[in-house]
Each structure stands twice: as structure tokens, then as C-alpha cells.
Amino acid sequence: MALLQDNFPTFLQGFGYTLLSSLIALVGSMILGTGFAIMQIMPQKWVRKLGNIYVQIFRNIPLLVITFFFFLVVSKYVKMSGFTSGTIALMLYTSAFIAETVRAGILSIEGGQMEGARANGLTFGQAMQHIILPQAFRVALPSLGNQFINLVKNSSILAFVGGLDLMYQGNMIAANTFETFGTYMIVGVMYLIITLPLSYYIQHLERKLKQA
Amino acid sequence: MSMIEFTNVEKYYGNFHALKNINLKIDEGETVVLIGPSGSGKSTLIRTVNGLEEIQEGQLLVNGFDLHDPKTDMNRIRKNVGMVFQHFNLYDNKSTLENIMLAPRLVLKRDEAENKKIAMELLEKVGLADKAANMPSELSGGQKQRVAIARSLAMKPKALLFDEPTSALDPEMIGDVLDVMRDIAKDSSMTMLVVTHEMSFAKAVADRVIFMADGEILEDSTTKAFFDNPKEARAKKFLSQVEHH
Ligand SMILES: Nc1ncnc2c1ncn2[C@@H]1O[C@H](COP(=O)(O)OP(=O)(O)O)[C@@H](O)[C@H]1O
Ligand SMILES: [Mg+2]
């Protein structure tokens, strides 16, 4: 307990950065992922191909490699901190998985509804927005929940690039105090403080949508 | 004035020649029934009329617009040409009323109160005013199809396309849907192109009957001429098959 009290501001700062990075990456990866999911089902073949290439690249490269690419390579041309490189990498990496999840959700919605909407005069975008995506997200919700929780945990790669997150601060405190066990216990609990409510909230949403 | 006009239209799916040299003129206000064996290209033909399928050669004019011209705005044609599908294709995440109100709101920017009034009148017309708040999953097949028809009518189209609207329905539901269609056909300004196997409906409502086989139009006759004395041997054979079904 003394460990927590003595280092509370440091833990709290790490917690804050982890939360911030996760939030930014979550919103960003949802937008990007949905965009690339839609690209992969567009009528134009080259657009589908482009979307598919993006997903294959970011899904099949380790997150750490993407992170270092931004931290060491891209930062030579565009100045960015470890926090920024890590958060961008996390966002792109997660967006590839979200694209796959949302695409599967879209495909599970019977194709007739898109055709019905187009014949009714709606544009592709209007049909997506009002008919297909709301149903696709509902189908994809359990799987999206898993992606969000993975995202929070994966944000610990920030520690490798001096991203000031929870894992990074934990490493610092452990190195200074030699209290490895206690430190990482506290770090673990702090991750749970983010992931458990998130997990319960997704379950709650699933139940609510099932009733609707 | 002609509402739909095919001139030497060819349609391919890859190498497969689905529509062969189609020439067909449908005037404003006409009701035309399209029949033929399964796989003959009826759906393909009807779906080219609102651009759900592209044509590769020839000219297709709908409401004066050339569908083969890439500059033609397809959404503008679809505003004027409604379509009713075999499997209804209702929006599963919207109530009956919302199914009807969505396109007029988004596409025509119709005033909300006016939109609701028109939608309720249409539900009344198809006999489903009491189902306004229900979701599609709570309706029977026949009810879904009547909502789908109301949804098309809400756009106040000049033409309506029907692709086997009663083929997926239980026999006892077919009558209600055909009654609604008969009612629409009475409106002298509405152009209707209907793919159906309901010969009694064709006899009672159609001005003309088109018979297709293997991607070709084999016969295009007035309804009376077609049923009294079909010219084509294949049409004769087809009629005896569906009528003794
Ligand atoms: N999307 C498609 N791709 C390839 N072939 C198709 C496609 N749609 C229809 N066809 C083929 O075109 C022919 C005509 O089909 P269709 O227009 O559905 O006939 P019908 O409605 O008269 O039963 C069939 O041989 C069918 O297999
Ligand atoms: Mg068909």
C-alpha cells in the first residue's frame, strides 16, 4: 500500500495516458475500420482491392513493428512523440481487425435490403448509414467488444517507445523500488479498472439490443 | 408517350448472353405482364429498367433518360420507377411506417407531417393501418409484400416493376397482394411491368403479355390474343403447364 501511496501521481499519470491513448485509438480505429469495411464491399473492384490490401497489411504485421516504424522511421520526417507513434500504430493495427469484423457484420445482413433501398431511390451511402450499418454493428457487437478490450491491453506497447503509459510508469517504478511483484499487481488492477467496466458495458448493450 | 423503350438491347453476365436483341416499348399507363420459364431472363430484363443490372449494348430509355449513358443519374430514374421484389426486401431495422417514410424523407425531402400523412394513407390503402408500428419480423409474408408496395408508392413513381411478387407467398396470402396490384393498375397514369405466374391476374389486368424464353422475347401480344391464340409453340406449351398446375 505504501508503494501505491508513494508513487500515486506516477501511477495515475500512466493510467491517464493509457486511457487517453485507448480512447483516441478506439474512436479512430472504429472510423477507419468501418471505412475500410465499406470499401471492401463497394461495387468497384479496385476500391475493394485497395481496402483488402490495407487490411491484410495491418492485420498481419506485429503491432510492435508498426509502432517502431512510426517511432523510428516516420518520426524522421514528421516529428512525433512516442505516445503519438504508439497511438497511431495501435489505431491502424486495430482498425484492420475492426474492418474485418464490420465487414462480416455487413455481409450477414441479407443483400436484399441494400437492393430494396437502392431501388427505393436511396444512394449507396444512405442505404449504408440508415439500413445496413446499424444492423451490421448490432451483429458485430460481441466481436467489437473483444477488439476494444484487446486494444486497451495492446496499448502497453507504448512502454517500448517511452509513451508514458501505465506499463511504462510501472516499469519505471519497479526499477526504482525493486518491488516488482507489488508494482505489476497494481498495474494489472489498473488495467482491469478500464477493461472490466468496458466488458460489462458491451454485455449490457448486447442485452439491450437483443430486446429491442 | 413511351415510358420504357428497349432498342436492340444485349446483356451479358460474363460470357453468358442473358438478354438477346431485346426490342420492347411500353407506353405510359400500360400494364404489361412478362412471363416465361424459369431462367429465361425475366428478372434480368426487369432489373435493367431501374439500373440494378447494366446493359452492354443497345439503347434503353426510361422516362426519357438513356440508361446506357454513364452520365445518366441512376437515382433520378429510381425516384420515378419503383420496384417490388419476390422476397420483399423490407428494412428489418425499421417499423412498417418508417419503411414507407424513409425514402421520401431522404430522397424527396418531403415535409415530415406530409410524409406521415401520405404513409398512413398508403397503409390504409393496402389494409395495414393497424400495423404501422410493427417491425417487419412481426408481419406475415403477404403483409410484408403489401408494405413493400406501399413503400414503392410513397415515392409517387410513374412506373412500378414487380418481380414475381407473389411467388414466395402462401396461397392464402396471394389474393390480398393481387387485389392491391389490381387497384394500382386502375390508375390510368401508372405504368406497370409485372413478372408473374398468376395467369388469372394477367388475364384480368394486363393490356399486353410478353413471353420470354432463353433471353429472347418470343411473343408480344395483346392479352386477349395471347390467351385465345398464342402464336408461339413454346408459349402454348408454357401456358398449358402453368394453367394445369
Ligand atoms: N448475377 C448473375 N450472374 C450470372 N448469371 C446470372 C445472374 N443472374 C442471372 N443469371 C443467369 O441469367 C439467366 C436468366 O436469369 P433470370 O433473369 O433470373 O431468369 P428468370 O427471372 O426468368 O428466372 C439464368 O440462366 C441465370 O442463371
Ligand atoms: Mg426471376
Coordinates of C-alpha atoms and ligand atoms in Angstrom, one line a residue:
Chain A
M1 CA 0.0 0.0 0.0
A2 CA 2.9 2.3 0.8
L3 CA 4.1 1.6 -2.7
L4 CA 0.8 2.8 -4.2
Q5 CA 0.8 5.9 -1.9
D6 CA 4.4 6.9 -2.6
N7 CA 4.0 6.5 -6.3
F8 CA 0.4 7.5 -6.7
P9 CA 0.9 10.5 -9.1
T10 CA 3.1 8.4 -11.4
F11 CA 0.6 5.5 -11.5
L12 CA -2.2 8.0 -12.1
Q13 CA -0.3 9.7 -14.9
G14 CA 0.3 6.3 -16.6
F15 CA -3.3 5.4 -16.1
G16 CA -4.3 8.7 -17.7
Y17 CA -2.1 8.2 -20.8
T18 CA -3.3 4.6 -21.2
L19 CA -6.9 5.8 -21.1
L20 CA -6.2 8.7 -23.4
S21 CA -4.3 6.6 -26.0
S22 CA -7.0 3.9 -25.9
L23 CA -9.8 6.3 -26.3
I24 CA -8.2 8.0 -29.3
A25 CA -7.2 4.7 -30.9
L26 CA -10.7 3.3 -30.3
V27 CA -12.6 6.2 -31.9
G28 CA -10.0 6.4 -34.8
S29 CA -10.0 2.6 -35.4
M30 CA -13.8 2.5 -35.5
I31 CA -14.0 5.2 -38.1
L32 CA -11.1 3.8 -40.2
G33 CA -12.3 0.2 -39.7
T34 CA -15.8 1.0 -40.8
G35 CA -14.5 2.9 -43.8
F36 CA -12.3 0.0 -44.9
A37 CA -15.1 -2.5 -44.3
I38 CA -17.3 -0.5 -46.7
M39 CA -14.5 -0.2 -49.2
Q40 CA -14.3 -3.9 -49.3
I41 CA -17.9 -4.3 -50.4
M42 CA -18.1 -1.4 -52.8
P43 CA -19.2 -2.2 -56.4
Q44 CA -15.9 -1.0 -57.8
K45 CA -13.3 -3.8 -57.9
W46 CA -10.3 -1.6 -57.5
V47 CA -11.7 0.0 -54.3
R48 CA -12.4 -3.4 -52.9
K49 CA -8.8 -4.4 -53.7
L50 CA -7.4 -1.3 -52.0
G51 CA -9.4 -1.9 -48.9
N52 CA -8.3 -5.5 -48.8
I53 CA -4.6 -4.6 -49.2
Y54 CA -4.8 -2.2 -46.2
V55 CA -6.5 -4.8 -44.0
Q56 CA -4.0 -7.5 -45.0
I57 CA -1.0 -5.3 -44.3
F58 CA -2.0 -4.0 -40.8
R59 CA -3.6 -7.3 -39.7
N60 CA -0.5 -9.4 -40.5
I61 CA 2.3 -7.3 -39.1
P62 CA 3.1 -7.3 -35.4
L63 CA 1.9 -4.2 -33.6
L64 CA 5.3 -3.6 -32.2
V65 CA 6.8 -3.5 -35.7
I66 CA 4.2 -0.9 -36.8
T67 CA 4.9 1.1 -33.6
F68 CA 8.7 1.2 -34.3
F69 CA 8.0 2.1 -37.9
F70 CA 6.3 5.2 -36.8
F71 CA 8.6 5.9 -33.9
L72 CA 11.9 5.4 -35.7
V73 CA 11.2 5.9 -39.4
V74 CA 8.2 8.2 -39.8
S75 CA 9.3 10.5 -37.0
K76 CA 12.4 11.4 -39.0
Y77 CA 10.1 13.2 -41.5
V78 CA 7.2 14.2 -39.2
K79 CA 8.1 15.0 -35.7
M80 CA 6.1 12.9 -33.2
S81 CA 6.4 11.6 -29.6
G82 CA 6.5 8.0 -28.5
F83 CA 2.9 8.5 -27.3
T84 CA 1.8 9.7 -30.7
S85 CA 3.6 7.0 -32.7
G86 CA 2.3 4.2 -30.4
T87 CA -1.3 5.6 -30.5
I88 CA -1.3 5.9 -34.3
A89 CA 0.1 2.3 -34.7
L90 CA -2.5 1.0 -32.2
M91 CA -5.2 2.7 -34.2
L92 CA -4.1 1.4 -37.6
Y93 CA -3.5 -2.1 -36.3
T94 CA -6.9 -2.3 -34.5
S95 CA -8.7 -0.8 -37.5
A96 CA -7.7 -3.8 -39.7
F97 CA -9.4 -6.2 -37.2
I98 CA -12.4 -3.9 -36.9
A99 CA -12.7 -3.7 -40.7
E100 CA -12.9 -7.5 -40.8
T101 CA -15.5 -7.6 -38.0
V102 CA -17.7 -4.9 -39.5
R103 CA -17.4 -6.4 -43.0
A104 CA -18.6 -9.8 -41.7
G105 CA -21.5 -8.0 -40.0
I106 CA -22.4 -6.2 -43.2
L107 CA -22.3 -9.5 -45.2
S108 CA -24.6 -11.2 -42.6
I109 CA -27.3 -8.6 -43.4
E110 CA -29.3 -10.1 -46.2
G111 CA -28.3 -8.4 -49.5
G112 CA -31.9 -7.8 -50.5
Q113 CA -32.1 -4.8 -48.1
M114 CA -29.4 -2.9 -50.0
E115 CA -31.1 -3.7 -53.3
G116 CA -34.5 -2.7 -51.8
A117 CA -33.0 0.6 -50.6
R118 CA -31.3 1.4 -53.9
A119 CA -34.5 0.6 -55.9
N120 CA -36.3 2.8 -53.4
G121 CA -34.1 5.7 -54.5
L122 CA -31.5 5.8 -51.7
T123 CA -27.9 6.3 -52.5
F124 CA -25.3 3.6 -51.5
G125 CA -24.2 5.9 -48.7
Q126 CA -27.7 6.5 -47.4
A127 CA -28.5 2.8 -47.5
M128 CA -25.3 2.0 -45.6
Q129 CA -26.0 4.7 -43.0
H130 CA -29.6 4.1 -42.3
I131 CA -30.2 0.4 -43.1
I132 CA -27.1 -1.8 -43.3
L133 CA -24.6 -0.4 -40.8
P134 CA -27.0 -0.2 -37.8
Q135 CA -27.8 -3.9 -38.3
A136 CA -24.2 -4.8 -39.0
F137 CA -22.9 -3.1 -35.8
R138 CA -25.6 -5.0 -33.8
V139 CA -24.4 -8.3 -35.3
A140 CA -20.7 -7.3 -34.8
L141 CA -21.1 -6.0 -31.2
P142 CA -19.7 -9.0 -29.3
S143 CA -16.7 -9.3 -31.5
L144 CA -16.2 -5.5 -31.5
G145 CA -16.2 -5.7 -27.7
N146 CA -13.3 -8.2 -27.8
Q147 CA -11.4 -5.8 -30.2
F148 CA -11.8 -2.9 -27.7
I149 CA -10.5 -4.9 -24.8
N150 CA -7.6 -6.1 -26.9
L151 CA -6.9 -2.5 -27.8
V152 CA -6.7 -1.4 -24.2
K153 CA -4.3 -4.2 -23.4
N154 CA -2.3 -3.7 -26.6
S155 CA -1.8 0.0 -25.6
S156 CA 1.0 -1.3 -23.4
I157 CA 3.3 -1.2 -26.5
L158 CA 3.6 2.5 -25.7
A159 CA 6.0 1.4 -23.0
F160 CA 8.5 0.4 -25.7
V161 CA 8.7 3.9 -27.1
G162 CA 8.6 6.0 -24.0
G163 CA 4.9 6.5 -24.3
L164 CA 4.4 7.4 -20.6
D165 CA 1.5 4.9 -20.3
L166 CA 0.7 2.7 -17.4
M167 CA 3.1 -0.1 -18.4
Y168 CA 5.9 2.4 -18.9
Q169 CA 5.4 4.0 -15.5
G170 CA 5.1 0.6 -14.0
N171 CA 8.5 -0.4 -15.4
M172 CA 10.0 2.8 -14.0
I173 CA 8.6 2.3 -10.5
A174 CA 9.6 -1.3 -10.5
A175 CA 13.2 -0.4 -11.5
N176 CA 13.4 2.3 -8.8
T177 CA 11.8 0.5 -5.9
F178 CA 12.7 -3.1 -6.8
E179 CA 9.2 -4.0 -5.7
T180 CA 8.4 -5.9 -8.9
F181 CA 5.6 -8.0 -7.6
G182 CA 3.6 -5.2 -6.0
T183 CA 4.1 -2.8 -8.8
Y184 CA 2.9 -5.1 -11.5
M185 CA 0.0 -6.2 -9.3
I186 CA -1.1 -2.5 -9.2
V187 CA -0.6 -2.1 -12.9
G188 CA -2.7 -5.2 -13.6
V189 CA -5.5 -3.9 -11.4
M190 CA -5.4 -0.5 -13.1
Y191 CA -5.8 -2.2 -16.5
L192 CA -8.8 -4.1 -15.0
I193 CA -10.3 -0.8 -13.9
I194 CA -10.6 0.1 -17.6
T195 CA -11.3 -3.3 -19.2
L196 CA -13.9 -4.7 -16.8
P197 CA -16.4 -1.9 -17.0
L198 CA -15.9 -1.8 -20.7
S199 CA -16.6 -5.5 -20.9
Y200 CA -19.7 -5.2 -18.7
Y201 CA -20.9 -2.2 -20.8
I202 CA -20.7 -4.2 -24.0
Q203 CA -22.6 -7.1 -22.5
H204 CA -25.2 -4.6 -21.3
L205 CA -25.5 -3.2 -24.8
E206 CA -25.9 -6.6 -26.3
R207 CA -28.7 -7.4 -23.9
K208 CA -30.4 -4.1 -24.6
L209 CA -30.2 -4.6 -28.4
K210 CA -31.5 -8.1 -28.2
Q211 CA -34.6 -6.8 -26.5
A212 CA -35.1 -4.0 -29.0
Chain B
M1 CA -45.6 8.6 -74.9
S2 CA -43.4 5.6 -74.2
M3 CA -42.3 5.1 -70.6
I4 CA -39.9 2.3 -71.2
E5 CA -38.2 1.6 -74.6
F6 CA -35.6 -1.2 -75.3
T7 CA -33.9 -0.9 -78.7
N8 CA -31.6 -3.8 -79.7
V9 CA -30.5 -4.4 -76.1
E10 CA -27.9 -7.0 -75.2
K11 CA -27.0 -8.1 -71.7
Y12 CA -24.2 -10.4 -70.7
Y13 CA -23.2 -11.9 -67.4
G14 CA -19.5 -12.6 -68.2
N15 CA -19.7 -14.8 -71.2
F16 CA -23.3 -15.7 -70.7
H17 CA -25.7 -14.0 -73.1
A18 CA -28.7 -13.2 -70.8
L19 CA -30.7 -10.8 -72.9
K20 CA -30.7 -11.2 -76.7
N21 CA -31.7 -8.3 -79.0
I22 CA -34.5 -7.0 -76.9
N23 CA -36.9 -4.6 -78.5
L24 CA -39.8 -3.6 -76.4
K25 CA -41.9 -0.5 -76.0
I26 CA -44.2 0.2 -73.0
D27 CA -46.4 3.2 -73.1
E28 CA -47.2 5.4 -70.1
G29 CA -50.1 4.0 -68.2
E30 CA -49.8 0.5 -69.7
T31 CA -49.9 -2.7 -67.6
V32 CA -47.7 -5.4 -69.2
V33 CA -47.2 -8.9 -67.8
L34 CA -43.9 -10.7 -68.5
I35 CA -44.0 -14.5 -68.4
G36 CA -41.7 -17.3 -69.4
P37 CA -40.0 -20.4 -67.9
S38 CA -37.5 -20.1 -65.1
G39 CA -34.1 -18.9 -66.2
S40 CA -35.5 -17.2 -69.3
G41 CA -34.2 -13.7 -68.3
K42 CA -37.4 -12.1 -66.9
S43 CA -35.7 -10.9 -63.7
T44 CA -32.7 -9.7 -65.7
L45 CA -34.9 -7.7 -68.1
I46 CA -37.0 -6.1 -65.4
R47 CA -33.9 -5.3 -63.3
T48 CA -32.3 -3.4 -66.2
V49 CA -35.2 -1.0 -66.2
N50 CA -34.1 0.6 -62.9
G51 CA -30.4 0.0 -63.4
L52 CA -30.0 -2.8 -61.0
E53 CA -28.4 -4.6 -63.9
E54 CA -26.3 -2.9 -66.6
I55 CA -26.8 -3.5 -70.3
Q56 CA -23.8 -4.0 -72.6
E57 CA -25.3 -3.0 -75.9
G58 CA -28.3 -1.1 -77.4
Q59 CA -30.4 1.6 -76.0
L60 CA -32.7 1.6 -73.0
L61 CA -34.8 4.7 -72.5
V62 CA -36.8 5.0 -69.2
N63 CA -38.9 8.1 -68.7
G64 CA -36.8 9.8 -71.4
F65 CA -33.4 9.0 -69.8
D66 CA -30.9 6.8 -71.5
L67 CA -29.7 4.2 -69.0
H68 CA -26.7 3.2 -71.1
D69 CA -25.3 6.7 -70.9
P70 CA -22.9 6.9 -68.0
K71 CA -23.9 10.5 -67.4
T72 CA -27.4 9.5 -66.5
D73 CA -28.1 9.8 -62.8
M74 CA -29.5 6.4 -61.8
N75 CA -31.0 7.8 -58.6
R76 CA -33.1 10.2 -60.6
I77 CA -34.6 7.3 -62.5
R78 CA -35.2 5.3 -59.4
K79 CA -37.2 8.2 -58.0
N80 CA -39.7 7.6 -60.7
V81 CA -39.5 3.9 -61.1
G82 CA -40.4 1.7 -58.0
M83 CA -39.7 -1.9 -57.7
V84 CA -41.4 -4.8 -55.7
F85 CA -39.3 -7.9 -55.1
Q86 CA -40.1 -11.6 -54.6
H87 CA -38.6 -11.5 -51.2
F88 CA -40.0 -8.1 -50.2
N89 CA -36.6 -6.6 -49.2
L90 CA -38.1 -4.5 -46.3
Y91 CA -35.7 -2.7 -43.9
D92 CA -35.6 -5.0 -40.9
N93 CA -34.4 -2.3 -38.5
K94 CA -37.3 0.0 -39.3
S95 CA -41.0 -0.1 -38.4
T96 CA -43.6 -0.5 -41.1
L97 CA -44.3 3.2 -41.1
E98 CA -40.6 4.1 -41.2
N99 CA -40.1 1.7 -44.1
I100 CA -42.5 3.8 -46.1
M101 CA -41.4 7.2 -44.8
L102 CA -37.6 6.8 -45.2
A103 CA -37.0 7.3 -48.9
P104 CA -39.4 10.2 -49.3
R105 CA -37.7 11.9 -46.3
L106 CA -34.1 11.3 -47.5
V107 CA -34.6 11.5 -51.3
L108 CA -37.5 13.8 -51.8
K109 CA -37.0 15.8 -48.6
R110 CA -40.8 15.6 -48.1
D111 CA -42.1 17.6 -45.1
E112 CA -42.4 15.3 -42.1
A113 CA -46.1 15.8 -41.4
E114 CA -47.0 15.4 -45.0
N115 CA -44.8 12.3 -45.2
K116 CA -46.5 10.7 -42.3
K117 CA -49.9 11.6 -43.7
I118 CA -49.1 10.0 -47.1
A119 CA -47.6 6.9 -45.5
M120 CA -50.7 6.4 -43.3
E121 CA -53.0 6.8 -46.3
L122 CA -51.0 4.2 -48.2
L123 CA -51.1 1.8 -45.2
E124 CA -54.8 2.3 -45.2
K125 CA -55.0 1.6 -48.9
V126 CA -53.1 -1.8 -48.5
G127 CA -55.2 -2.7 -45.5
L128 CA -52.5 -2.5 -42.9
A129 CA -53.1 0.8 -41.0
D130 CA -53.1 -1.2 -37.7
K131 CA -49.6 -2.5 -38.4
A132 CA -47.9 1.0 -38.6
A133 CA -45.8 0.5 -35.5
N134 CA -44.9 -3.2 -36.1
M135 CA -41.5 -4.4 -37.2
P136 CA -41.2 -6.4 -40.5
S137 CA -40.3 -9.5 -38.4
E138 CA -43.8 -9.3 -36.9
L139 CA -45.6 -9.4 -40.3
S140 CA -46.7 -12.3 -42.5
G141 CA -45.3 -12.6 -46.0
G142 CA -48.4 -11.2 -47.6
Q143 CA -48.4 -8.3 -45.1
K144 CA -44.7 -7.6 -45.8
Q145 CA -45.4 -7.5 -49.5
R146 CA -48.2 -5.1 -49.1
V147 CA -45.9 -2.8 -47.0
A148 CA -43.3 -3.1 -49.8
I149 CA -45.8 -2.0 -52.3
A150 CA -46.8 0.9 -50.1
R151 CA -43.2 1.8 -49.8
S152 CA -42.8 2.0 -53.5
L153 CA -46.0 4.0 -53.9
A154 CA -44.8 6.6 -51.4
M155 CA -42.3 7.9 -53.9
K156 CA -45.2 8.6 -56.2
P157 CA -43.5 6.8 -59.1
K158 CA -44.5 6.9 -62.7
A159 CA -43.8 3.2 -63.2
L160 CA -43.7 0.2 -61.0
L161 CA -41.8 -3.0 -61.6
F162 CA -42.9 -6.3 -59.9
D163 CA -40.6 -9.3 -60.0
E164 CA -42.7 -12.4 -59.0
P165 CA -44.4 -10.5 -56.1
T166 CA -46.5 -13.5 -55.0
S167 CA -44.1 -16.4 -55.7
A168 CA -42.8 -16.5 -52.1
L169 CA -46.2 -16.3 -50.5
D170 CA -48.5 -18.9 -49.0
P171 CA -51.5 -19.5 -51.3
E172 CA -54.0 -17.9 -48.9
M173 CA -52.0 -14.6 -48.9
I174 CA -51.7 -14.2 -52.7
G175 CA -55.2 -12.8 -53.2
D176 CA -54.7 -9.8 -50.9
V177 CA -51.5 -8.8 -52.7
L178 CA -53.0 -9.2 -56.2
D179 CA -56.0 -7.1 -55.1
V180 CA -53.7 -4.3 -54.2
M181 CA -51.9 -4.6 -57.5
R182 CA -55.2 -4.7 -59.4
D183 CA -56.1 -1.5 -57.6
I184 CA -52.9 0.2 -58.6
A185 CA -53.4 -0.8 -62.2
K186 CA -56.7 1.0 -62.3
D187 CA -54.8 4.3 -62.0
S188 CA -54.6 5.1 -65.7
S189 CA -51.3 7.0 -65.4
M190 CA -49.3 4.3 -63.7
T191 CA -47.1 2.1 -65.9
M192 CA -46.7 -1.4 -64.6
L193 CA -44.4 -4.2 -65.7
V194 CA -45.1 -7.4 -63.9
V195 CA -43.3 -10.7 -63.9
T196 CA -45.8 -13.3 -62.6
H197 CA -47.1 -16.8 -62.9
E198 CA -50.6 -15.8 -61.9
M199 CA -52.4 -16.2 -65.2
S200 CA -55.8 -15.1 -63.9
F201 CA -54.2 -11.8 -62.8
A202 CA -52.6 -11.4 -66.2
K203 CA -56.0 -12.1 -68.0
A204 CA -57.9 -9.6 -65.8
V205 CA -55.4 -6.8 -65.6
A206 CA -52.8 -6.8 -68.3
D207 CA -53.1 -4.8 -71.6
R208 CA -50.3 -6.9 -73.1
V209 CA -48.4 -10.1 -72.4
I210 CA -44.7 -10.7 -73.3
F211 CA -43.4 -14.2 -73.5
M212 CA -39.7 -14.8 -73.0
A213 CA -37.5 -17.9 -73.4
D214 CA -33.7 -18.2 -73.4
G215 CA -33.1 -14.5 -73.1
E216 CA -35.3 -13.6 -76.1
I217 CA -38.8 -12.1 -76.4
L218 CA -40.7 -14.7 -78.4
E219 CA -44.1 -13.1 -78.3
D220 CA -45.6 -9.7 -77.6
S221 CA -49.4 -9.7 -77.9
T222 CA -52.5 -8.1 -76.5
T223 CA -53.7 -10.1 -73.5
K224 CA -56.8 -11.5 -75.4
A225 CA -54.8 -12.5 -78.4
F226 CA -52.2 -14.2 -76.3
F227 CA -54.5 -16.3 -74.2
D228 CA -57.0 -17.1 -77.0
N229 CA -54.4 -18.0 -79.5
P230 CA -50.7 -18.0 -78.6
K231 CA -48.6 -17.7 -81.7
E232 CA -45.5 -19.5 -80.4
A233 CA -45.4 -23.2 -79.8
R234 CA -43.3 -22.7 -76.7
A235 CA -45.8 -20.2 -75.3
K236 CA -48.6 -22.7 -75.9
K237 CA -46.7 -25.3 -74.0
F238 CA -45.8 -22.9 -71.2
L239 CA -49.4 -21.9 -70.8
S240 CA -50.7 -25.4 -70.6
Q241 CA -48.1 -26.1 -67.9
V242 CA -48.9 -23.2 -65.7
E243 CA -52.6 -23.4 -66.1
H244 CA -52.9 -27.0 -65.2
H245 CA -50.7 -26.5 -62.2
Ligands
LIG1 N1 -25.8 -12.3 -61.4 C1 -25.8 -13.3 -62.3 N2 -24.6 -13.8 -62.8 C2 -24.6 -14.7 -63.7 N3 -25.7 -15.3 -64.3 C3 -26.9 -14.8 -63.9 C4 -27.0 -13.8 -62.9 N4 -28.3 -13.5 -62.7 C5 -29.0 -14.4 -63.6 N5 -28.1 -15.1 -64.3 C6 -28.5 -16.1 -65.3 O1 -29.2 -15.5 -66.3 C7 -30.3 -16.3 -66.7 C8 -31.6 -15.6 -66.6 O2 -31.8 -15.4 -65.2 P1 -33.1 -14.6 -64.6 O3 -33.2 -13.3 -65.3 O4 -33.0 -14.6 -63.1 O5 -34.3 -15.5 -65.1 P2 -35.8 -15.6 -64.7 O6 -36.1 -14.5 -63.8 O7 -36.6 -15.7 -65.9 O8 -35.9 -16.9 -63.9 C9 -30.2 -17.6 -65.9 O9 -29.6 -18.6 -66.7 C10 -29.4 -17.2 -64.8 O10 -28.6 -18.3 -64.3
MG2 MG -36.7 -14.4 -61.8

